[in-house]
C-alpha positions as a Python dict, from the first residue, in 0.01 Angstrom:
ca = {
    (1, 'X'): (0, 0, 0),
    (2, 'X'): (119, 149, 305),
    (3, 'X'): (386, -33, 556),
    (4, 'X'): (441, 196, 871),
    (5, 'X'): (243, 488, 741),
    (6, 'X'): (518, 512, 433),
    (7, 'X'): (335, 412, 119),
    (8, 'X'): (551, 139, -18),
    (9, 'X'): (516, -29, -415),
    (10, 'X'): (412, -377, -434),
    (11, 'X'): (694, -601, -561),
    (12, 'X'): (641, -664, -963),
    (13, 'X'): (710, -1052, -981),
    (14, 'X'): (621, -1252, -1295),
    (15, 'X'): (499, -1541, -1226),
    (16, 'X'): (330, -1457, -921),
    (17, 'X'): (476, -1663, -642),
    (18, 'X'): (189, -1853, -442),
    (19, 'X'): (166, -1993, -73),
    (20, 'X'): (491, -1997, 109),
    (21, 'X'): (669, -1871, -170),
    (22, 'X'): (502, -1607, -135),
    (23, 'X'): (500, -1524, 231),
    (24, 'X'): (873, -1518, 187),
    (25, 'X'): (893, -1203, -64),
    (26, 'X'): (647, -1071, 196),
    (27, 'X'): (890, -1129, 481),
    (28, 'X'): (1139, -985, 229),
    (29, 'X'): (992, -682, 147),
    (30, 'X'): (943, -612, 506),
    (31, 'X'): (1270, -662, 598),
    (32, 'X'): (1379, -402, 366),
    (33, 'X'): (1131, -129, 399),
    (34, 'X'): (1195, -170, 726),
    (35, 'X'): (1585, -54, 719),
    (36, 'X'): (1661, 263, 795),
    (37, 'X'): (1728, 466, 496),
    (38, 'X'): (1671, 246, 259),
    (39, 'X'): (1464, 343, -51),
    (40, 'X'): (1463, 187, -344),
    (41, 'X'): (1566, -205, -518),
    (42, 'X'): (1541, -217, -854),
    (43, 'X'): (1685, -453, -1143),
    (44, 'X'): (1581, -545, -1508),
    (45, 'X'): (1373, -741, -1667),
    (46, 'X'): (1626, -978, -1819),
    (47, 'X'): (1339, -1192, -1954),
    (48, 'X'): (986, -1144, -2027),
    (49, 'X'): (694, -1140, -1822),
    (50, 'X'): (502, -1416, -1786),
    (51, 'X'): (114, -1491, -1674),
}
């Protein structure tokens, strides 16, 4: 996935958020990778994943 010619990882979510939820970590994630100098967010698991 590429956002402004930077290739950019997709956001590991678990469930998978659907509709509007989803356009929101979308908006998110642009938001972000859109900041100047930023790089990377990361946290643990704390639970398990989930289908």
């Amino acid at each position: 996935m590429h956002r402004d010619k930077a290739p950019v990882d997709r956001p590991v979510v678990s469930p998978v958020p659907l509709g509007e939820a989803a356009g929101r970590l979308w908006d998110g994630v642009v938001l972000v990778t859109g900041t100047a100098g930023f790089f990377e967010l990361k946290r643990g698991r704390g639970r398990p994943v989930t289908s």
